Short mmCIF file of C-alpha atoms in Angstrom, two decimals:
data_model
loop_
_atom_site.label_atom_id
_atom_site.label_comp_id
_atom_site.label_asym_id
_atom_site.label_seq_id
_atom_site.Cartn_x
_atom_site.Cartn_y
_atom_site.Cartn_z
CA MET A 1 -49.73 -46.40 34.83
CA THR A 2 -46.93 -44.14 36.21
CA ASP A 3 -44.83 -40.94 34.88
CA GLY A 4 -41.96 -42.82 34.48
CA THR A 5 -40.35 -42.51 38.21
CA ASN A 6 -40.24 -45.07 40.88
CA PRO A 7 -42.63 -44.34 43.75
CA PRO A 8 -41.46 -44.23 47.17
CA SER A 9 -40.28 -47.33 48.73
CA SER A 10 -42.90 -48.59 51.17
CA PRO A 11 -43.69 -52.33 51.54
CA GLN A 12 -47.33 -52.89 51.26
CA PRO A 13 -48.79 -55.74 53.62
CA GLU A 14 -50.31 -58.87 51.52
CA GLN A 15 -53.99 -58.61 51.17
CA PRO A 16 -55.96 -60.24 53.89
CA ALA A 17 -57.98 -63.28 53.68
CA PRO A 18 -61.34 -62.40 53.42
CA GLY A 19 -62.96 -62.47 56.90
CA SER A 20 -59.33 -61.95 58.86
CA GLY A 21 -59.66 -58.19 59.33
CA GLY A 22 -57.46 -55.43 58.01
CA TYR A 23 -57.39 -53.25 55.28
CA GLY A 24 -60.21 -51.57 57.12
CA PHE A 25 -62.58 -54.24 56.94
CA PRO A 26 -64.22 -55.85 60.00
CA PRO A 27 -63.64 -59.51 60.72
CA GLY A 28 -66.15 -61.52 59.54
CA PRO A 29 -67.78 -61.48 55.79
CA PRO A 30 -67.21 -57.90 54.05
CA ALA A 31 -70.31 -55.94 53.89
CA SER A 32 -72.09 -54.52 50.55
CA GLY A 33 -71.37 -51.03 51.05
CA GLY A 34 -68.19 -50.28 49.97
CA TYR A 35 -64.50 -50.34 50.41
CA GLY A 36 -64.27 -49.71 53.73
CA TYR A 37 -67.56 -49.28 55.18
CA PRO A 38 -70.06 -51.95 56.31
CA ALA A 39 -73.45 -52.15 55.18
CA ASP A 40 -75.16 -53.03 58.43
CA GLN A 41 -74.41 -52.48 62.36
CA GLY A 42 -72.39 -55.44 62.70
CA PRO A 43 -69.98 -55.75 65.51
CA ARG A 44 -66.98 -53.29 64.59
CA PRO A 45 -63.11 -54.21 63.93
CA SER A 46 -60.65 -54.96 66.86
CA PRO A 47 -58.76 -52.00 67.42
CA GLY A 48 -56.17 -51.01 65.17
CA ALA A 49 -57.64 -53.38 62.25
CA GLY A 50 -59.70 -50.52 60.34
CA TYR A 51 -58.80 -48.77 57.19
CA GLY A 52 -59.25 -45.01 57.67
CA TYR A 53 -61.32 -44.40 61.22
CA PRO A 54 -59.84 -43.59 63.96
CA ALA A 55 -60.01 -45.66 67.10
CA PRO A 56 -62.15 -44.31 69.77
CA PRO A 57 -60.41 -42.32 72.48
CA PRO A 58 -59.88 -44.31 76.14
CA PRO A 59 -62.43 -43.81 78.32
CA GLU A 60 -60.04 -41.20 80.91
CA SER A 61 -58.97 -39.01 77.90
CA GLY A 62 -62.17 -37.54 77.12
CA GLY A 63 -61.76 -37.67 73.61
CA GLY A 64 -58.54 -37.73 70.99
CA TYR A 65 -57.74 -39.91 68.17
CA GLY A 66 -59.63 -37.28 65.65
CA TYR A 67 -63.17 -37.80 67.21
CA PRO A 68 -65.05 -35.62 69.68
CA ALA A 69 -66.60 -36.98 72.64
CA ASP A 70 -70.24 -37.83 72.19
CA GLN A 71 -73.09 -36.00 74.67
CA GLY A 72 -74.82 -39.45 74.80
CA GLN A 73 -73.50 -42.64 75.33
CA ASP A 74 -70.21 -44.16 73.34
CA GLN A 75 -71.64 -47.17 71.24
CA GLY A 76 -70.47 -50.12 72.83
CA GLN A 77 -68.26 -48.70 75.45
CA GLY A 78 -71.20 -46.86 78.15
CA GLN A 79 -68.86 -43.79 78.64
CA SER A 80 -70.25 -40.13 78.20
CA HIS A 81 -68.02 -37.63 77.03
CA PRO A 82 -68.67 -33.97 76.90
CA ASN A 83 -68.73 -32.21 73.04
CA PRO A 84 -66.58 -29.35 72.42
CA TYR A 85 -67.35 -29.18 68.82
CA GLN A 86 -69.94 -27.26 67.33
CA GLN A 87 -73.32 -29.31 66.70
CA ASP A 88 -74.13 -28.44 63.58
CA LEU A 89 -70.89 -29.63 61.74
CA PRO A 90 -71.60 -32.45 59.61
CA GLY A 91 -70.22 -35.82 60.61
CA PRO A 92 -67.76 -36.47 63.54
CA TYR A 93 -64.80 -34.38 62.19
CA ARG A 94 -64.51 -30.44 62.41
CA PRO A 95 -62.35 -29.04 59.61
CA GLY A 96 -58.91 -27.42 60.81
CA SER A 97 -59.05 -28.88 64.48
CA TYR A 98 -56.42 -30.76 66.07
CA GLN A 99 -56.17 -34.51 65.92
CA GLN A 100 -54.45 -36.09 68.85
CA PHE A 101 -52.21 -38.94 68.61
CA PRO A 102 -51.79 -41.57 71.28
CA GLY A 103 -49.27 -40.32 73.98
CA GLY A 104 -50.50 -36.55 73.06
CA ALA A 105 -48.38 -35.62 69.68
CA PRO A 106 -51.00 -33.25 68.35
CA ALA A 107 -51.43 -33.10 64.25
CA SER A 108 -53.40 -31.05 61.47
CA PRO A 109 -55.96 -32.97 59.81
CA GLY A 110 -54.71 -34.53 56.97
CA GLY A 111 -50.99 -33.94 57.85
CA PRO A 112 -48.34 -36.78 58.28
CA GLY A 113 -49.38 -37.65 61.94
CA ASP A 114 -53.18 -38.69 60.90
CA PRO A 115 -53.65 -41.72 62.91
CA GLY A 116 -55.67 -43.11 59.99
CA GLY A 117 -57.17 -45.80 62.28
CA PRO A 118 -60.33 -47.59 62.54
CA ALA A 119 -63.48 -46.39 64.79
CA ASP A 120 -64.46 -47.60 68.19
CA PRO A 121 -63.95 -51.17 67.91
CA GLY A 122 -66.47 -52.03 70.49
CA GLY A 123 -69.64 -49.52 68.40
CA ALA A 124 -71.66 -50.52 65.62
CA TRP A 125 -70.71 -49.37 62.02
CA PRO A 126 -73.23 -46.75 60.83
CA PRO A 127 -75.74 -48.55 58.71
CA ALA A 128 -75.57 -48.72 54.92
CA GLY A 129 -76.73 -45.92 53.00
CA ALA A 130 -76.35 -43.40 55.62
CA GLN A 131 -74.27 -40.20 55.32
CA GLN A 132 -70.32 -41.55 55.78
CA PRO A 133 -67.70 -38.70 57.26
CA ALA A 134 -64.94 -37.57 54.85
CA PRO A 135 -62.15 -39.94 54.80
CA PHE A 136 -58.87 -38.54 56.09
CA ALA A 137 -56.91 -36.07 53.41
CA ARG A 138 -53.79 -38.69 53.77
CA GLN A 139 -54.02 -41.91 54.35
CA GLN A 140 -51.61 -44.02 56.75
CA SER A 141 -49.43 -45.50 53.93
CA GLY A 142 -48.40 -41.99 52.20
CA GLN A 143 -48.61 -43.65 48.65
CA PRO A 144 -49.41 -41.07 46.10
CA ASP A 145 -52.37 -41.64 43.33
CA TRP A 146 -50.25 -43.01 40.65
CA ASP A 147 -53.22 -42.97 38.13
CA ALA A 148 -53.72 -39.21 38.65
CA LEU A 149 -49.94 -38.25 38.36
CA ALA A 150 -49.32 -40.70 35.33
CA ASP A 151 -52.53 -38.51 33.80
CA ARG A 152 -51.13 -35.06 34.70
CA SER A 153 -47.87 -35.82 33.16
CA ALA A 154 -49.66 -36.95 30.02
CA ALA A 155 -51.46 -33.74 30.29
CA GLU A 156 -48.49 -31.94 30.29
CA ARG A 157 -46.79 -33.57 27.99
CA ARG A 158 -49.55 -32.86 25.58
CA LYS A 159 -49.67 -29.45 26.20
CA LYS A 160 -46.04 -29.16 25.10
CA ARG A 161 -45.94 -30.90 22.33
CA LEU A 162 -48.65 -28.57 21.29
CA TRP A 163 -46.82 -25.69 22.16
CA THR A 164 -43.39 -27.05 20.48
CA ILE A 165 -45.72 -28.00 16.91
CA GLY A 166 -47.25 -24.19 17.16
CA GLY A 167 -43.57 -22.65 17.47
CA VAL A 168 -42.50 -24.43 14.69
CA ALA A 169 -45.33 -23.50 12.42
CA ALA A 170 -44.61 -20.14 13.89
CA VAL A 171 -40.86 -20.18 12.85
CA LEU A 172 -41.82 -21.93 9.35
CA ALA A 173 -44.25 -19.11 8.64
CA LEU A 174 -42.00 -16.39 9.73
CA LEU A 175 -39.00 -17.89 7.36
CA ALA A 176 -41.66 -17.90 4.24
CA GLY A 177 -42.23 -14.66 4.85
CA GLY A 178 -38.73 -13.99 4.76
CA GLY A 179 -37.82 -15.77 2.05
CA THR A 180 -40.50 -14.07 -0.02
CA PHE A 181 -39.25 -10.43 0.45
CA LEU A 182 -36.04 -11.66 -0.26
CA LEU A 183 -37.21 -13.35 -3.69
CA LEU A 184 -39.23 -10.14 -4.15
CA GLY A 185 -36.63 -7.17 -3.19
CA GLY A 186 -33.29 -8.95 -3.25
CA ASP A 187 -32.52 -8.16 -6.53
CA ASP A 188 -32.74 -4.33 -5.53
CA LYS A 189 -29.86 -4.66 -2.88
CA ALA A 190 -27.44 -6.86 -5.13
CA GLU A 191 -27.58 -4.43 -7.84
CA ASP A 192 -26.68 -1.46 -5.76
CA VAL A 193 -24.11 -3.53 -4.09
CA ALA A 194 -22.67 -4.59 -7.56
CA ASP A 195 -22.83 -0.94 -9.17
CA ASP A 196 -20.84 0.51 -5.99
CA ALA A 197 -18.13 -2.33 -6.37
CA PRO A 198 -15.07 -1.85 -8.86
CA ALA A 199 -16.06 -2.69 -11.98
CA ALA A 200 -14.49 -5.61 -13.87
CA THR A 201 -11.99 -5.19 -16.20
CA GLY A 202 -13.15 -7.77 -18.93
CA SER A 203 -12.69 -10.72 -16.69
CA ALA A 204 -16.12 -10.63 -16.06
CA SER A 205 -18.28 -13.58 -17.54
CA PRO A 206 -21.43 -12.46 -19.22
CA LYS A 207 -24.03 -11.76 -17.32
CA PRO A 208 -27.42 -14.21 -18.20
CA GLU A 209 -30.49 -12.05 -19.66
CA GLY A 210 -32.81 -10.71 -17.53
CA SER A 211 -30.63 -11.13 -14.38
CA LYS A 212 -30.09 -7.69 -12.50
CA SER A 213 -26.88 -8.82 -10.69
CA LYS A 214 -23.33 -9.05 -12.32
CA ALA A 215 -21.89 -12.73 -12.20
CA PRO A 216 -18.83 -12.68 -10.08
CA VAL A 217 -15.05 -12.52 -11.50
CA ASP A 218 -12.54 -15.39 -11.54
CA LYS A 219 -9.49 -14.36 -10.55
CA SER A 220 -7.94 -17.76 -10.33
CA PRO A 221 -4.30 -16.87 -11.40
CA THR A 222 -3.36 -20.20 -13.60
CA VAL A 223 -5.16 -22.50 -15.75
CA ALA A 224 -6.84 -25.71 -13.64
CA SER A 225 -5.46 -27.96 -15.99
CA ASP A 226 -1.62 -26.54 -15.98
CA PRO A 227 -0.53 -24.34 -12.95
CA THR A 228 2.64 -23.71 -14.63
CA LEU A 229 0.22 -21.98 -17.20
CA ILE A 230 -0.55 -18.27 -16.34
CA ARG A 231 -4.27 -17.73 -17.24
CA ASP A 232 -5.52 -15.14 -19.18
CA HIS A 233 -8.61 -13.79 -18.23
CA SER A 234 -9.22 -11.60 -21.46
CA GLY A 235 -8.69 -14.28 -24.29
CA LYS A 236 -6.28 -17.51 -24.74
CA ASP A 237 -2.70 -16.25 -24.77
CA HIS A 238 -1.79 -17.88 -21.46
CA LEU A 239 1.89 -17.72 -20.14
CA LYS A 240 3.87 -20.34 -19.38
CA MET A 241 5.70 -20.19 -16.79
CA SER A 242 9.99 -21.22 -16.28
CA ALA A 243 10.97 -23.82 -13.62
CA GLU A 244 12.09 -20.96 -11.37
CA ALA A 245 9.06 -18.66 -11.65
CA GLY A 246 5.79 -19.28 -10.22
CA VAL A 247 2.78 -17.60 -8.69
CA PHE A 248 2.58 -17.38 -5.06
CA ALA A 249 -0.47 -15.98 -2.79
CA ILE A 250 0.05 -12.98 -0.90
CA ASP A 251 -2.86 -11.35 1.57
CA LYS A 252 -5.94 -11.38 -0.72
CA HIS A 253 -4.46 -11.75 -4.03
CA TYR A 254 -1.67 -13.56 -5.93
CA GLU A 255 1.44 -12.17 -7.71
CA LEU A 256 4.11 -13.43 -10.06
CA ARG A 257 7.59 -14.05 -8.71
CA THR A 258 10.87 -14.53 -10.49
CA LYS A 259 14.85 -14.58 -9.20
CA GLY A 260 16.41 -12.10 -11.71
CA ASN A 261 18.05 -14.77 -13.57
CA GLU A 262 17.52 -16.16 -17.09
CA LYS A 263 15.78 -18.78 -16.13
CA SER A 264 12.93 -17.30 -14.51
CA TYR A 265 10.78 -16.00 -16.51
CA ALA A 266 7.18 -16.40 -18.17
CA GLU A 267 6.24 -16.06 -22.02
CA ALA A 268 3.68 -16.60 -24.35
CA GLU A 269 3.28 -18.58 -27.39
CA LYS A 270 2.80 -15.80 -29.78
CA ARG A 271 2.80 -11.88 -30.30
CA VAL A 272 -0.30 -10.27 -28.10
CA VAL A 273 0.34 -6.63 -28.91
CA ASP A 274 0.43 -5.20 -32.40
CA ALA A 275 2.79 -2.15 -32.24
CA SER A 276 2.02 -1.26 -35.81
CA LYS A 277 -1.37 0.09 -33.87
CA SER A 278 -1.92 2.12 -31.02
CA PHE A 279 -1.50 0.05 -27.53
CA THR A 280 -1.46 0.25 -23.82
CA VAL A 281 0.91 -2.32 -21.28
CA SER A 282 0.76 -1.93 -17.57
CA ALA A 283 1.95 -3.97 -14.66
CA ARG A 284 2.03 -3.57 -10.90
CA VAL A 285 5.70 -4.14 -10.09
CA TRP A 286 8.09 -4.72 -6.90
CA ASN A 287 11.66 -4.57 -6.95
CA ARG A 288 14.19 -5.79 -4.37
CA ALA A 289 16.86 -3.88 -6.05
CA PRO A 290 17.00 -1.47 -8.80
CA LYS A 291 20.08 -1.68 -10.37
CA GLY A 292 21.12 -2.19 -13.87
CA ARG A 293 17.77 -3.02 -16.48
CA GLN A 294 15.14 -4.70 -15.06
CA ILE A 295 12.16 -5.44 -17.36
CA ALA A 296 9.01 -6.26 -16.27
CA VAL A 297 6.98 -6.59 -19.71
CA SER A 298 8.52 -6.81 -23.39
CA GLN A 299 7.93 -8.12 -26.81
CA GLY A 300 10.28 -8.53 -29.65
CA ASN A 301 12.16 -10.65 -31.73
CA ASP A 302 15.06 -13.10 -32.05
CA LYS A 303 17.62 -10.30 -32.20
CA THR A 304 15.90 -7.17 -30.44
CA PHE A 305 12.81 -6.07 -28.34
CA GLY A 306 10.13 -3.87 -30.01
CA PHE A 307 9.12 -2.25 -26.44
CA GLU A 308 10.28 -2.91 -22.82
CA LEU A 309 8.55 -1.78 -19.23
CA GLY A 310 10.76 -1.70 -16.47
CA SER A 311 14.00 -0.03 -14.85
CA ASP A 312 17.34 1.18 -15.98
CA GLU A 313 19.81 3.17 -15.18
CA VAL A 314 19.38 6.80 -16.77
CA ASN A 315 21.96 9.63 -16.35
CA GLY A 316 23.70 6.89 -13.94
CA LYS A 317 20.67 6.76 -11.40
CA PRO A 318 18.05 3.72 -11.43
CA ALA A 319 14.91 5.17 -13.08
CA TRP A 320 11.60 3.58 -14.21
CA ILE A 321 11.37 3.92 -18.19
CA PHE A 322 9.81 3.03 -21.09
CA ARG A 323 11.26 2.01 -24.41
CA VAL A 324 10.59 1.50 -27.55
CA GLN A 325 12.50 0.38 -31.04
CA THR A 326 11.83 1.54 -34.46
CA SER A 327 13.73 -0.59 -36.50
CA ASP A 328 13.95 -4.26 -36.44
CA GLN A 329 18.16 -4.09 -36.11
CA GLY A 330 17.87 -2.82 -32.53
CA ALA A 331 20.17 -0.15 -33.21
CA ASP A 332 20.95 2.47 -30.29
CA SER A 333 20.07 5.21 -33.03
CA THR A 334 16.68 3.87 -33.36
CA THR A 335 16.27 3.42 -29.49
CA GLN A 336 13.91 5.71 -27.66
CA THR A 337 13.61 5.87 -23.99
CA ILE A 338 11.63 8.14 -21.82
CA ALA A 339 11.95 7.75 -18.02
CA ALA A 340 10.96 9.04 -14.72
CA GLU A 341 13.86 9.68 -12.43
CA GLY A 342 13.90 10.85 -8.53
CA LEU A 343 10.82 8.58 -7.35
CA LYS A 344 11.53 5.73 -4.93
CA MET A 345 11.99 2.40 -6.34
CA ALA A 346 13.12 -0.27 -4.29
CA LYS A 347 10.86 -2.87 -2.59
CA THR A 348 7.77 -0.40 -3.26
CA MET A 349 4.46 -1.54 -5.18
CA THR A 350 4.58 0.65 -8.13
CA THR A 351 1.80 0.90 -11.10
CA LEU A 352 3.84 1.16 -14.51
CA THR A 353 1.81 1.94 -17.70
CA GLY A 354 3.29 2.38 -21.16
CA THR A 355 0.93 4.12 -23.98
CA TYR A 356 1.95 4.33 -27.55
CA ASP A 357 -0.47 6.60 -29.90
CA ALA A 358 -0.10 5.51 -33.48
CA GLU A 359 -1.63 8.78 -34.58
CA LYS A 360 -0.02 11.16 -32.76
CA LYS A 361 3.30 9.31 -32.84
CA THR A 362 3.97 9.64 -29.01
CA ILE A 363 4.78 7.40 -26.37
CA THR A 364 3.68 8.09 -22.64
CA LEU A 365 4.77 6.93 -19.31
CA TYR A 366 2.80 6.84 -16.03
CA VAL A 367 3.92 5.68 -12.75
CA ASN A 368 1.11 4.89 -10.47
CA GLY A 369 -1.43 6.57 -12.63
CA LYS A 370 0.00 9.65 -13.16
CA LYS A 371 1.74 11.22 -16.17
CA ALA A 372 5.54 11.00 -15.59
CA SER A 373 7.22 11.62 -19.25
CA GLU A 374 6.08 11.90 -22.84
CA GLY A 375 7.90 11.95 -26.19
CA GLN A 376 7.81 11.73 -29.97
CA VAL A 377 8.79 8.90 -31.81
CA THR A 378 8.44 8.06 -35.80
CA GLY A 379 6.96 4.37 -35.14
CA VAL A 380 7.19 1.16 -32.91
CA TYR A 381 8.68 -1.80 -34.68
CA ASN A 382 6.03 -4.41 -34.42
CA ALA A 383 8.60 -7.16 -33.50
CA PRO A 384 6.87 -10.68 -34.31
CA GLY A 385 7.88 -12.56 -31.23
CA PRO A 386 5.89 -13.92 -28.08
CA LEU A 387 4.93 -11.34 -24.98
CA GLN A 388 7.82 -11.85 -22.30
CA LEU A 389 7.45 -10.91 -18.55
CA ALA A 390 10.53 -10.84 -16.14
CA ARG A 391 13.46 -10.39 -19.51
CA SER A 392 13.79 -9.02 -22.78
CA ARG A 393 15.99 -9.28 -25.88
CA HIS A 394 19.08 -6.84 -26.69
CA GLU A 395 21.29 -7.58 -29.66
CA GLY A 396 20.51 -11.58 -29.82
CA ASN A 397 20.62 -12.13 -25.91
CA TRP A 398 18.34 -12.09 -22.94
CA THR A 399 18.74 -9.51 -20.41
CA GLY A 400 17.32 -7.44 -17.87
CA SER A 401 15.90 -10.17 -15.87
CA TRP A 402 13.43 -9.13 -13.08
CA ASN A 403 14.71 -9.65 -9.70
CA GLY A 404 10.81 -9.11 -7.84
CA ALA A 405 7.13 -9.80 -8.47
CA MET A 406 4.50 -8.36 -10.24
CA ASP A 407 0.74 -8.78 -10.76
CA SER A 408 -1.83 -6.79 -12.91
CA MET A 409 -0.44 -7.19 -15.93
CA ARG A 410 -2.50 -5.61 -18.98
CA ALA A 411 -2.35 -5.26 -22.49
CA PHE A 412 -4.83 -2.96 -24.55
CA GLY A 413 -5.23 -2.61 -28.14
CA VAL A 414 -5.65 1.49 -27.90
CA ALA A 415 -3.75 4.00 -26.06
CA LEU A 416 -5.57 4.73 -23.04
CA SER A 417 -6.27 8.11 -21.91
CA PRO A 418 -4.44 9.55 -18.47
CA GLU A 419 -8.09 9.23 -16.84
CA GLN A 420 -8.41 5.74 -17.92
CA VAL A 421 -4.55 5.14 -16.82
CA ALA A 422 -6.11 5.72 -13.15
CA ALA A 423 -8.88 4.28 -13.67
CA VAL A 424 -6.94 0.80 -14.59
CA ARG A 425 -4.41 1.45 -11.49
CA GLN A 426 -7.75 1.84 -9.47
CA ASN A 427 -9.21 -1.25 -11.19
CA LYS A 428 -12.03 1.04 -12.25
CA LEU A 429 -11.85 1.39 -15.91
CA SER A 430 -15.47 0.71 -17.44
CA PRO A 431 -15.89 -2.86 -18.96
CA SER A 432 -16.48 -1.21 -22.39
CA VAL A 433 -12.66 -1.26 -22.57
CA LYS A 434 -11.39 -4.33 -22.87
CA PRO A 435 -7.81 -5.80 -22.60
CA SER A 436 -6.50 -7.87 -24.99
CA GLY A 437 -4.52 -9.87 -22.50
CA ALA A 438 -4.93 -9.83 -18.23
CA TRP A 439 -2.93 -11.67 -16.20
CA VAL A 440 -2.80 -12.19 -12.28
CA LEU A 441 -5.22 -9.69 -11.75
CA LEU A 442 -5.99 -8.00 -7.91
#
């Protein structure tokens, strides 16, 4: 049994035949007293043939090889040697003393220089059962106890496995406790975050009954089955884009881009705004060059517009405008325009909002959430044609092509108050005020 590593290379002699000596056994039949110890006082092994016992010193050395000199006669040699060690120490060794190599090189007991030879080859082995001297700490072969090392390695692996299992169990317990905390207390935090976020403007899905958190708003700009349709987030009035119009991603939102020609626009299939009643239309726009008439949102028939929101020249200067028609004929005498002049218009994102209050018969223009202009009208022509983006109808022709981009287009069936118009610009309008149409939202 090993710990998986190769032991140091140390060729071992083949096992000697019984009676031939070697491995610590004397010549002749092995004694029954154990491994390396004979059970009787028979003849000792030849010099250098023992295992674990040093050979006796030569007569002239007075000791050495780890054996102290004896006061009496050395068995089998007849030599007398003085004993430099204390007489009360058991056995022939003294812990901490130096042993003598042949040639005089000292080494500490158990060190690499242990001679490991047999006892005096001329003396007799101690009798069986007699107290034996402790063997040297390390044998000459230098081989480790592989069984002990393997057992220790296995014990360490078992200990590591126990620590690993305990650590995994502790982590699982902590995770289970944290999940319980989130299940019990997470809803309150989600509710706080949702309350602080901008309120949805009617595009959020109804939240399930009993749920405290609000469902996320799906703001994908186009219909999944037809990318040429601009999706209506509050209803089914999707807008069909022409070949030269498209929705593009910019920063973290989308916008509709048009080229300023008759082939670049988007339109609904039917009328979206009921102009016989109060209404509001709004859009955030970007204009490349405010030259001439450029209309962002309009609705009309095959001859004229009912209302239009965008830019035009007023008194010879570009201005933001909200214009309505009071007659189905589209005559200049029945056209009413309110404008916001002197504002930066080119290449600037601007939120335009126009309202019509059917009770007060007033129209109002807001620029970036602030009231810019207001006027009195006799009414607004409720044109039956579809809602248009990036163009308008004048005297039977398409005019006012928008050259730029727009997003956050909305239509409401009510005239919003100044506070609500400001909230629309900040995307904080109360969900109770739902738009009748909403497209390309921020």
